[in-house]
mmCIF file of C-alpha atoms in Angstrom:
data_model
loop_
_atom_site.group_PDB
_atom_site.id
_atom_site.type_symbol
_atom_site.label_atom_id
_atom_site.label_comp_id
_atom_site.label_asym_id
_atom_site.label_seq_id
_atom_site.Cartn_x
_atom_site.Cartn_y
_atom_site.Cartn_z
ATOM 1 C CA ALA A 1 -4.263 44.291 -3.630
ATOM 2 C CA MET A 2 -7.171 42.879 -5.618
ATOM 3 C CA TYR A 3 -9.636 43.650 -2.817
ATOM 4 C CA GLN A 4 -10.538 47.178 -1.779
ATOM 5 C CA SER A 5 -12.062 45.898 1.469
ATOM 6 C CA GLN A 6 -10.700 43.349 3.932
ATOM 7 C CA SER A 7 -14.246 42.484 5.011
ATOM 8 C CA ALA A 8 -15.106 41.548 1.409
ATOM 9 C CA ARG A 9 -11.997 39.379 1.188
ATOM 10 C CA ALA A 10 -12.762 37.703 4.520
ATOM 11 C CA ARG A 11 -16.326 36.987 3.417
ATOM 12 C CA ASP A 12 -15.123 35.401 0.150
ATOM 13 C CA GLU A 13 -12.495 33.390 2.017
ATOM 14 C CA ALA A 14 -15.237 32.042 4.278
ATOM 15 C CA LEU A 15 -17.363 31.109 1.270
ATOM 16 C CA MET A 16 -14.365 29.423 -0.352
ATOM 17 C CA ALA A 17 -13.634 27.433 2.813
ATOM 18 C CA GLY A 18 -17.260 26.312 3.004
ATOM 19 C CA TYR A 19 -17.215 25.268 -0.657
ATOM 20 C CA ILE A 20 -14.068 23.200 -0.108
ATOM 21 C CA ARG A 21 -15.527 21.542 3.001
ATOM 22 C CA ALA A 22 -18.660 20.587 1.073
ATOM 23 C CA LEU A 23 -16.656 19.027 -1.756
ATOM 24 C CA ALA A 24 -14.429 17.169 0.690
ATOM 25 C CA ALA A 25 -17.246 15.989 2.960
ATOM 26 C CA ASP A 26 -17.594 12.519 1.398
ATOM 27 C CA GLY A 27 -13.834 11.863 1.503
ATOM 28 C CA ALA A 28 -13.369 11.821 -2.287
ATOM 29 C CA TYR A 29 -11.161 14.930 -2.225
ATOM 30 C CA ASP A 30 -8.506 16.233 0.110
ATOM 31 C CA PRO A 31 -9.037 19.921 1.055
ATOM 32 C CA GLN A 32 -5.453 20.810 0.163
ATOM 33 C CA ASP A 33 -5.790 19.115 -3.231
ATOM 34 C CA LEU A 34 -8.959 21.092 -3.876
ATOM 35 C CA ARG A 35 -7.144 24.346 -3.204
ATOM 36 C CA ARG A 36 -4.769 23.417 -6.048
ATOM 37 C CA ILE A 37 -7.451 22.014 -8.395
ATOM 38 C CA LEU A 38 -10.130 24.689 -8.142
ATOM 39 C CA PRO A 39 -8.153 27.560 -9.735
ATOM 40 C CA ALA A 40 -7.704 25.513 -12.933
ATOM 41 C CA THR A 41 -11.395 24.546 -13.033
ATOM 42 C CA ALA A 42 -12.400 28.162 -12.502
ATOM 43 C CA ALA A 43 -10.167 29.281 -15.374
ATOM 44 C CA PHE A 44 -11.622 26.609 -17.663
ATOM 45 C CA GLY A 45 -15.101 27.743 -16.639
ATOM 46 C CA ILE A 46 -14.312 31.243 -17.903
ATOM 47 C CA LEU A 47 -12.992 29.797 -21.183
ATOM 48 C CA LYS A 48 -16.180 27.771 -21.586
ATOM 49 C CA TYR A 49 -18.185 30.944 -21.073
ATOM 50 C CA ALA A 50 -16.171 32.528 -23.861
ATOM 51 C CA THR A 51 -16.970 29.693 -26.258
ATOM 52 C CA ASP A 52 -20.648 29.870 -25.263
ATOM 53 C CA MET A 53 -20.663 33.490 -26.455
ATOM 54 C CA ALA A 54 -19.408 32.536 -29.926
ATOM 55 C CA PRO A 55 -22.886 32.310 -31.571
ATOM 56 C CA TYR A 56 -23.777 35.873 -30.572
ATOM 57 C CA ASP A 57 -23.381 38.645 -33.131
ATOM 58 C CA ILE A 58 -21.439 41.339 -31.285
ATOM 59 C CA THR A 59 -21.500 43.759 -34.206
ATOM 60 C CA TYR A 60 -24.540 45.328 -32.526
ATOM 61 C CA PRO A 61 -23.398 47.838 -29.874
ATOM 62 C CA ASP A 62 -25.919 46.749 -27.207
ATOM 63 C CA THR A 63 -24.981 43.086 -27.546
ATOM 64 C CA ALA A 64 -21.278 43.900 -27.562
ATOM 65 C CA ASP A 65 -21.642 46.009 -24.398
ATOM 66 C CA ALA A 66 -23.560 43.256 -22.615
ATOM 67 C CA VAL A 67 -20.958 40.610 -23.522
ATOM 68 C CA ARG A 68 -18.104 42.924 -22.567
ATOM 69 C CA ASP A 69 -19.671 43.681 -19.174
ATOM 70 C CA ALA A 70 -20.309 39.988 -18.527
ATOM 71 C CA PHE A 71 -16.696 39.120 -19.365
ATOM 72 C CA SER A 72 -15.393 41.910 -17.136
ATOM 73 C CA ARG A 73 -17.427 40.711 -14.160
ATOM 74 C CA ARG A 74 -16.339 37.105 -14.606
ATOM 75 C CA PHE A 75 -12.660 37.929 -14.995
ATOM 76 C CA LYS A 76 -12.816 40.188 -11.952
ATOM 77 C CA ASP A 77 -14.411 37.352 -9.976
ATOM 78 C CA LEU A 78 -11.746 34.972 -11.301
ATOM 79 C CA THR A 79 -8.827 37.186 -10.264
ATOM 80 C CA GLN A 80 -10.252 37.514 -6.759
ATOM 81 C CA PHE A 81 -10.841 33.778 -6.598
ATOM 82 C CA LEU A 82 -7.268 33.026 -7.689
ATOM 83 C CA ASP A 83 -5.996 35.487 -5.085
ATOM 84 C CA ILE A 84 -7.868 33.628 -2.321
ATOM 85 C CA ALA A 85 -6.990 30.171 -3.628
ATOM 86 C CA ALA A 86 -3.295 31.034 -3.749
ATOM 87 C CA THR A 87 -3.180 32.226 -0.126
ATOM 88 C CA LYS A 88 -0.086 30.710 1.541
ATOM 89 C CA ARG A 89 -0.694 28.890 4.809
ATOM 90 C CA LYS A 90 1.853 27.203 7.027
ATOM 91 C CA PRO A 91 0.899 23.618 7.975
ATOM 92 C CA ASP A 92 0.546 24.474 11.653
ATOM 93 C CA GLN A 93 -1.761 27.398 10.816
ATOM 94 C CA ALA A 94 -4.088 25.509 8.479
ATOM 95 C CA GLY A 95 -6.541 24.374 11.124
ATOM 96 C CA GLN A 96 -6.645 27.823 12.692
ATOM 97 C CA HIS A 97 -7.332 29.443 9.291
ATOM 98 C CA GLU A 98 -10.173 27.019 8.532
ATOM 99 C CA MET A 99 -11.731 27.644 11.941
ATOM 100 C CA LYS A 100 -11.585 31.398 11.419
ATOM 101 C CA ALA A 101 -13.148 31.125 7.944
ATOM 102 C CA ALA A 102 -15.853 28.799 9.204
ATOM 103 C CA SER A 103 -16.784 31.127 12.034
ATOM 104 C CA MET A 104 -16.971 34.090 9.669
ATOM 105 C CA GLU A 105 -19.691 32.376 7.640
ATOM 106 C CA ASN A 106 -22.054 33.351 10.438
ATOM 107 C CA ILE A 107 -20.768 36.904 10.832
ATOM 108 C CA ALA A 108 -22.178 39.481 8.433
ATOM 109 C CA PRO A 109 -20.215 42.737 8.277
ATOM 110 C CA ASN A 110 -22.237 45.834 7.486
ATOM 111 C CA THR A 111 -25.420 44.382 8.998
ATOM 112 C CA VAL A 112 -28.555 46.524 8.863
ATOM 113 C CA ALA A 113 -31.945 46.223 10.549
ATOM 114 C CA PHE A 114 -34.436 43.971 8.818
ATOM 115 C CA PRO A 115 -37.448 46.032 7.606
ATOM 116 C CA GLU A 116 -40.721 45.057 9.248
ATOM 117 C CA ILE A 117 -44.320 45.916 10.061
ATOM 118 C CA SER A 118 -46.304 44.626 13.016
ATOM 119 C CA TYR A 119 -50.016 44.070 13.214
ATOM 120 C CA GLY A 120 -49.718 43.951 16.987
ATOM 121 C CA ASP A 121 -51.866 42.124 19.509
ATOM 122 C CA ASP A 122 -54.693 44.605 19.044
ATOM 123 C CA ALA A 123 -54.886 44.116 15.266
ATOM 124 C CA PRO A 124 -58.280 42.378 15.362
ATOM 125 C CA SER A 125 -59.806 45.565 16.766
ATOM 126 C CA ALA A 126 -58.127 47.831 14.203
ATOM 127 C CA SER A 127 -60.325 49.501 11.620
ATOM 128 C CA PRO A 128 -60.215 48.392 7.966
ATOM 129 C CA GLU A 129 -58.614 51.725 7.125
ATOM 130 C CA GLN A 130 -55.830 51.160 9.653
ATOM 131 C CA MET A 131 -55.230 47.639 8.380
ATOM 132 C CA SER A 132 -55.080 48.855 4.788
ATOM 133 C CA GLU A 133 -52.632 51.589 5.692
ATOM 134 C CA LEU A 134 -50.361 49.086 7.442
ATOM 135 C CA ALA A 135 -50.505 46.769 4.430
ATOM 136 C CA ARG A 136 -49.554 49.655 2.119
ATOM 137 C CA THR A 137 -46.595 50.454 4.373
ATOM 138 C CA GLY A 138 -45.462 46.834 4.118
ATOM 139 C CA ALA A 139 -45.844 46.841 0.342
ATOM 140 C CA ASP A 140 -43.739 50.004 0.079
ATOM 141 C CA LEU A 141 -41.025 48.432 2.256
ATOM 142 C CA PHE A 142 -41.048 45.381 0.010
ATOM 143 C CA ARG A 143 -40.725 47.396 -3.207
ATOM 144 C CA GLU A 144 -37.707 49.203 -1.792
ATOM 145 C CA ASN A 145 -35.953 46.291 -0.083
ATOM 146 C CA GLY A 146 -37.279 43.169 -1.813
ATOM 147 C CA THR A 147 -37.947 41.717 1.640
ATOM 148 C CA PHE A 148 -39.552 42.513 4.987
ATOM 149 C CA VAL A 149 -41.058 40.856 8.068
ATOM 150 C CA ILE A 150 -44.738 40.802 9.032
ATOM 151 C CA ARG A 151 -44.984 40.453 12.791
ATOM 152 C CA ASN A 152 -48.092 38.732 14.213
ATOM 153 C CA CYS A 153 -49.193 37.713 10.739
ATOM 154 C CA LEU A 154 -50.516 34.282 11.686
ATOM 155 C CA SER A 155 -51.997 32.646 14.754
ATOM 156 C CA PRO A 156 -49.300 30.933 16.866
ATOM 157 C CA ASP A 157 -51.778 28.103 17.458
ATOM 158 C CA LEU A 158 -52.013 27.573 13.688
ATOM 159 C CA ILE A 159 -48.226 27.384 13.412
ATOM 160 C CA HIS A 160 -48.001 24.961 16.334
ATOM 161 C CA ARG A 161 -50.538 22.700 14.595
ATOM 162 C CA ALA A 162 -48.539 22.938 11.379
ATOM 163 C CA PHE A 163 -45.362 21.991 13.255
ATOM 164 C CA ARG A 164 -47.039 18.925 14.776
ATOM 165 C CA ALA A 165 -48.284 17.903 11.333
ATOM 166 C CA PHE A 166 -44.781 18.368 9.942
ATOM 167 C CA VAL A 167 -43.291 16.141 12.649
ATOM 168 C CA ASP A 168 -45.984 13.522 12.016
ATOM 169 C CA GLY A 169 -44.891 13.426 8.371
ATOM 170 C CA THR A 170 -41.229 12.700 9.134
ATOM 171 C CA ASP A 171 -41.299 9.221 7.561
ATOM 172 C CA SER A 172 -42.668 10.623 4.301
ATOM 173 C CA GLN A 173 -40.052 13.385 4.266
ATOM 174 C CA ILE A 174 -37.233 10.890 4.784
ATOM 175 C CA ALA A 175 -38.606 8.779 1.922
ATOM 176 C CA ASP A 176 -38.689 11.840 -0.367
ATOM 177 C CA ILE A 177 -35.097 12.707 0.525
ATOM 178 C CA LYS A 178 -33.810 9.162 -0.008
ATOM 179 C CA SER A 179 -35.686 8.704 -3.289
ATOM 180 C CA GLY A 180 -34.506 12.018 -4.752
ATOM 181 C CA ARG A 181 -38.014 13.496 -4.935
ATOM 182 C CA ALA A 182 -36.900 16.226 -2.548
ATOM 183 C CA LEU A 183 -34.751 18.933 -4.129
ATOM 184 C CA THR A 184 -31.318 19.311 -2.513
ATOM 185 C CA VAL A 185 -30.768 23.038 -1.939
ATOM 186 C CA GLY A 186 -27.561 22.912 0.087
ATOM 187 C CA HIS A 187 -25.596 20.800 2.534
ATOM 188 C CA ARG A 188 -28.147 18.764 4.576
ATOM 189 C CA ARG A 189 -30.866 21.081 3.267
ATOM 190 C CA TYR A 190 -33.902 19.972 1.248
ATOM 191 C CA MET A 191 -36.997 21.432 -0.379
ATOM 192 C CA ILE A 192 -39.933 19.049 0.036
ATOM 193 C CA SER A 193 -43.444 19.303 -1.420
ATOM 194 C CA VAL A 194 -46.096 19.568 1.278
ATOM 195 C CA PRO A 195 -49.412 17.641 1.268
ATOM 196 C CA THR A 196 -52.542 19.772 1.467
ATOM 197 C CA ASP A 197 -54.988 17.340 3.043
ATOM 198 C CA GLY A 198 -54.744 18.915 6.495
ATOM 199 C CA VAL A 199 -53.577 22.114 8.128
ATOM 200 C CA PHE A 200 -51.133 22.825 5.297
ATOM 201 C CA GLY A 201 -54.062 23.184 2.892
ATOM 202 C CA SER A 202 -56.154 25.417 5.133
ATOM 203 C CA SER A 203 -57.241 28.835 3.939
ATOM 204 C CA GLN A 204 -56.187 30.225 7.345
ATOM 205 C CA LEU A 205 -52.605 29.443 6.318
ATOM 206 C CA LEU A 206 -52.594 29.852 2.537
ATOM 207 C CA ALA A 207 -55.028 32.788 2.349
ATOM 208 C CA ALA A 208 -54.233 34.568 5.619
ATOM 209 C CA PRO A 209 -55.970 37.983 5.435
ATOM 210 C CA ARG A 210 -53.072 39.950 6.966
ATOM 211 C CA LEU A 211 -50.702 38.465 4.394
ATOM 212 C CA LEU A 212 -52.963 38.766 1.365
ATOM 213 C CA ALA A 213 -53.641 42.423 2.156
ATOM 214 C CA VAL A 214 -49.970 43.085 1.341
ATOM 215 C CA LEU A 215 -49.862 40.739 -1.647
ATOM 216 C CA ASP A 216 -52.960 42.362 -3.158
ATOM 217 C CA ASP A 217 -51.040 45.634 -3.219
ATOM 218 C CA LEU A 218 -47.889 44.061 -4.686
ATOM 219 C CA LEU A 219 -49.260 41.531 -7.207
ATOM 220 C CA GLY A 220 -52.576 43.047 -8.269
ATOM 221 C CA ASP A 221 -55.960 41.378 -8.189
ATOM 222 C CA GLN A 222 -55.004 38.269 -10.181
ATOM 223 C CA PHE A 223 -52.296 36.148 -8.626
ATOM 224 C CA VAL A 224 -52.005 32.523 -7.569
ATOM 225 C CA LEU A 225 -50.259 30.374 -5.018
ATOM 226 C CA GLY A 226 -47.655 28.882 -7.305
ATOM 227 C CA SER A 227 -46.051 26.408 -4.910
ATOM 228 C CA LEU A 228 -46.142 25.112 -1.358
ATOM 229 C CA THR A 229 -43.034 23.433 0.028
ATOM 230 C CA SER A 230 -41.037 23.057 3.210
ATOM 231 C CA VAL A 231 -37.348 23.910 3.313
ATOM 232 C CA LEU A 232 -35.752 21.627 5.888
ATOM 233 C CA ALA A 233 -32.269 22.447 7.185
ATOM 234 C CA LEU A 234 -31.031 19.522 9.248
ATOM 235 C CA GLN A 235 -28.838 20.035 12.283
ATOM 236 C CA GLY A 236 -25.248 20.554 11.195
ATOM 237 C CA SER A 237 -26.164 22.011 7.806
ATOM 238 C CA ASP A 238 -23.748 24.548 6.354
ATOM 239 C CA ALA A 239 -24.669 28.006 5.152
ATOM 240 C CA GLN A 240 -25.949 28.152 1.597
ATOM 241 C CA ARG A 241 -24.164 29.958 -1.188
ATOM 242 C CA TRP A 242 -25.567 33.333 -2.190
ATOM 243 C CA HIS A 243 -28.311 32.860 -4.780
ATOM 244 C CA ARG A 244 -31.600 34.034 -6.231
ATOM 245 C CA ASP A 245 -34.536 31.610 -6.225
ATOM 246 C CA ASN A 246 -35.366 32.450 -9.839
ATOM 247 C CA ASP A 247 -33.568 34.071 -12.727
ATOM 248 C CA PRO A 248 -34.591 37.621 -13.632
ATOM 249 C CA LEU A 249 -37.097 37.809 -16.473
ATOM 250 C CA PHE A 250 -34.857 40.221 -18.376
ATOM 251 C CA PRO A 251 -31.241 39.760 -17.222
ATOM 252 C CA GLU A 252 -30.006 42.236 -19.806
ATOM 253 C CA ASP A 253 -31.652 45.018 -17.772
ATOM 254 C CA PRO A 254 -28.947 45.999 -15.234
ATOM 255 C CA ASP A 255 -31.411 47.710 -12.895
ATOM 256 C CA MET A 256 -34.250 45.157 -13.101
ATOM 257 C CA GLU A 257 -36.710 47.968 -12.460
ATOM 258 C CA MET A 258 -39.995 46.123 -12.782
ATOM 259 C CA PRO A 259 -42.838 45.204 -10.450
ATOM 260 C CA PRO A 260 -42.590 41.965 -8.456
ATOM 261 C CA PHE A 261 -43.909 38.880 -10.238
ATOM 262 C CA SER A 262 -43.003 36.102 -7.767
ATOM 263 C CA ILE A 263 -42.880 36.462 -3.984
ATOM 264 C CA ALA A 264 -41.816 33.789 -1.500
ATOM 265 C CA VAL A 265 -43.504 33.945 1.896
ATOM 266 C CA LEU A 266 -41.389 32.115 4.479
ATOM 267 C CA ILE A 267 -43.219 30.855 7.555
ATOM 268 C CA PRO A 268 -40.837 29.273 10.088
ATOM 269 C CA LEU A 269 -42.397 26.506 12.171
ATOM 270 C CA VAL A 270 -39.823 27.157 14.919
ATOM 271 C CA PRO A 271 -38.272 30.415 16.127
ATOM 272 C CA LEU A 272 -35.271 31.544 14.070
ATOM 273 C CA ASP A 273 -32.128 32.789 15.759
ATOM 274 C CA ALA A 274 -28.383 32.809 15.133
ATOM 275 C CA GLU A 275 -27.940 29.242 16.400
ATOM 276 C CA ILE A 276 -30.632 27.449 14.408
ATOM 277 C CA GLY A 277 -29.969 29.801 11.492
ATOM 278 C CA ALA A 278 -31.990 32.540 9.855
ATOM 279 C CA THR A 279 -31.962 33.786 6.262
ATOM 280 C CA GLU A 280 -29.361 36.370 5.351
ATOM 281 C CA THR A 281 -30.434 38.812 2.653
ATOM 282 C CA ILE A 282 -29.057 41.750 0.696
ATOM 283 C CA PRO A 283 -31.891 44.327 0.742
ATOM 284 C CA GLY A 284 -32.387 46.005 -2.612
ATOM 285 C CA SER A 285 -30.616 43.292 -4.610
ATOM 286 C CA HIS A 286 -33.894 42.412 -6.366
ATOM 287 C CA ARG A 287 -33.304 45.575 -8.415
ATOM 288 C CA ASP A 288 -29.621 44.934 -9.150
ATOM 289 C CA ALA A 289 -28.442 42.549 -11.870
ATOM 290 C CA LEU A 290 -24.997 42.183 -10.268
ATOM 291 C CA ASP A 291 -24.767 39.242 -7.904
ATOM 292 C CA ILE A 292 -22.943 40.907 -4.993
ATOM 293 C CA ARG A 293 -21.552 44.429 -4.978
ATOM 294 C CA GLN A 294 -18.691 45.633 -2.796
ATOM 295 C CA ASP A 295 -19.659 45.556 0.899
ATOM 296 C CA PRO A 296 -23.444 45.405 0.478
ATOM 297 C CA PRO A 297 -25.709 45.796 3.522
ATOM 298 C CA PHE A 298 -26.803 42.468 4.991
ATOM 299 C CA ALA A 299 -29.956 41.823 6.986
ATOM 300 C CA ARG A 300 -31.186 38.820 8.962
ATOM 301 C CA PRO A 301 -34.585 38.503 10.610
ATOM 302 C CA ASP A 302 -35.131 37.139 14.098
ATOM 303 C CA ILE A 303 -38.469 35.352 13.853
ATOM 304 C CA VAL A 304 -40.883 34.133 16.509
ATOM 305 C CA VAL A 305 -43.796 31.787 15.919
ATOM 306 C CA GLY A 306 -46.556 33.666 14.099
ATOM 307 C CA ASP A 307 -44.216 35.953 12.146
ATOM 308 C CA CYS A 308 -43.383 35.520 8.465
ATOM 309 C CA TYR A 309 -41.092 37.252 6.024
ATOM 310 C CA LEU A 310 -41.411 37.959 2.306
ATOM 311 C CA MET A 311 -38.683 37.799 -0.332
ATOM 312 C CA ASP A 312 -38.765 38.803 -3.972
ATOM 313 C CA SER A 313 -37.692 35.811 -6.092
ATOM 314 C CA ARG A 314 -34.876 37.979 -7.506
ATOM 315 C CA LEU A 315 -33.438 38.834 -4.068
ATOM 316 C CA MET A 316 -29.904 37.681 -3.240
ATOM 317 C CA HIS A 317 -30.049 35.589 -0.077
ATOM 318 C CA ARG A 318 -28.796 32.465 1.647
ATOM 319 C CA GLY A 319 -29.909 30.262 4.519
ATOM 320 C CA MET A 320 -27.415 30.348 7.369
ATOM 321 C CA ALA A 321 -25.820 27.335 9.034
ATOM 322 C CA ASN A 322 -27.848 25.338 11.536
ATOM 323 C CA THR A 323 -25.448 24.828 14.451
ATOM 324 C CA SER A 324 -28.176 23.720 16.849
ATOM 325 C CA THR A 325 -29.174 20.167 17.727
ATOM 326 C CA ARG A 326 -32.607 20.509 16.067
ATOM 327 C CA ALA A 327 -33.845 20.506 12.481
ATOM 328 C CA ARG A 328 -35.199 23.794 11.126
ATOM 329 C CA PRO A 329 -38.432 23.485 9.092
ATOM 330 C CA VAL A 330 -39.663 26.550 7.206
ATOM 331 C CA LEU A 331 -42.752 26.636 5.021
ATOM 332 C CA SER A 332 -42.297 28.374 1.676
ATOM 333 C CA LEU A 333 -45.447 29.731 0.022
ATOM 334 C CA VAL A 334 -44.693 31.303 -3.359
ATOM 335 C CA TYR A 335 -47.327 33.678 -4.688
ATOM 336 C CA GLN A 336 -46.965 34.799 -8.280
ATOM 337 C CA ARG A 337 -48.733 36.559 -11.100
ATOM 338 C CA ALA A 338 -51.042 34.148 -12.913
ATOM 339 C CA TRP A 339 -48.958 34.130 -16.113
ATOM 340 C CA TYR A 340 -45.701 33.151 -14.362
ATOM 341 C CA ARG A 341 -44.527 29.587 -13.811
ATOM 342 C CA ASP A 342 -41.406 28.409 -11.973
ATOM 343 C CA TYR A 343 -39.682 26.251 -14.582
ATOM 344 C CA GLN A 344 -36.467 25.831 -12.569
ATOM 345 C CA ASN A 345 -37.347 24.209 -9.245
ATOM 346 C CA PHE A 346 -40.121 21.685 -9.918
ATOM 347 C CA THR A 347 -38.871 19.061 -12.338
ATOM 348 C CA ASP A 348 -39.077 16.077 -9.950
ATOM 349 C CA GLN A 349 -41.756 17.150 -7.474
ATOM 350 C CA PRO A 350 -45.157 18.837 -7.701
ATOM 351 C CA ALA A 351 -45.353 22.551 -6.982
ATOM 352 C CA LEU A 352 -48.869 22.307 -5.524
ATOM 353 C CA GLN A 353 -51.682 19.762 -5.580
ATOM 354 C CA MET A 354 -55.091 20.158 -3.982
ATOM 355 C CA SER A 355 -58.338 18.191 -3.847
ATOM 356 C CA HIS A 356 -61.809 19.596 -4.610
ATOM 357 C CA ASP A 357 -62.816 18.990 -0.988
ATOM 358 C CA THR A 358 -59.935 21.104 0.319
ATOM 359 C CA ALA A 359 -60.448 23.853 -2.265
ATOM 360 C CA ASP A 360 -64.165 24.054 -1.411
ATOM 361 C CA LYS A 361 -63.238 25.242 2.096
ATOM 362 C CA PHE A 362 -61.583 28.391 0.740
ATOM 363 C CA PRO A 363 -63.508 31.666 0.732
ATOM 364 C CA GLN A 364 -65.148 32.088 -2.642
ATOM 365 C CA ASP A 365 -63.227 35.281 -3.395
ATOM 366 C CA ARG A 366 -59.887 33.493 -2.798
ATOM 367 C CA ARG A 367 -60.433 30.234 -4.680
ATOM 368 C CA ASP A 368 -58.549 31.606 -7.688
ATOM 369 C CA LEU A 369 -55.402 31.268 -5.588
ATOM 370 C CA ILE A 370 -55.499 27.482 -5.760
ATOM 371 C CA SER A 371 -58.054 26.483 -8.409
ATOM 372 C CA TRP A 372 -55.309 25.842 -10.968
ATOM 373 C CA ALA A 373 -53.820 23.140 -8.693
ATOM 374 C CA ILE A 374 -57.007 21.066 -8.148
ATOM 375 C CA THR A 375 -56.216 17.506 -9.213
ATOM 376 C CA ALA A 376 -59.099 15.373 -7.915
#
């Protein structure tokens, strides 16, 4: 009765099952014990939120409304969570229920087409006016959706060279993961800083003209490459939880109607499909302060080598499970307005480092992208 939609309930049940599996993966907890424990921890979490609000003066109407809305959302989430956690299951049906929930993690109800533009194979012969018009179309799609795909954005040969360089650096990546220098961003999923002494530091990759034509429209004439990392989802990795990469600048604004200030450009080094896992997004959620509304539209891109997709840092999204037998490396290039810094994701690893020799190979009119990161 607490859910108006069975698809919303099924989706939350799948998320709950995945959360329990992750907690039980190392053997410290029994899944059935977790189903009994988690409701109490969730309730205490709400009580802690209440105590955290104590210092705020709610005599002001705006503050009182904001606190009231926040409490309402959390208690609504809690009641739905308790409803799922209390679901009765017969012992002989438990395995079947878990299998159904697990399979639903990869099924998105209410799926919509992923917005995209394509430069096409004949793009090199297109006029500057045609290229500019296509870039403006992409920028408009991004403002509306917070995400879109650019087909044929980069040379497939460039991506193949980047993939070979990534494979050659496997030992370094393993060392970063084992030492804790790599940021864990999910089950068997890591964000690793990328060296820029080779193809990863090339202007053909970091200052690709077809990409920057769109970013110029979205971020103005003064923006920088704020970080360069790879997000590696190992084979067998679970789907991520829904999240935003960065907190909104002004979370008290329920509509978040402001221009983009931080844009992640995701460049897969291998094709993305349902088996190896793509990124699932909620288009338009970059302009919505609520985490997930009732039955939102979901979109997932199918990506071939040479394509990339852009996401506003405020967009709700998650990486899907990698059920293949291969690892899935994706480059993440985050372009941002010069005044913005990501204070959340780079406490143990560098966001970007570049030598003078590498920076000198950039076109003069694009050196501002990386000049801040020159270290030697």
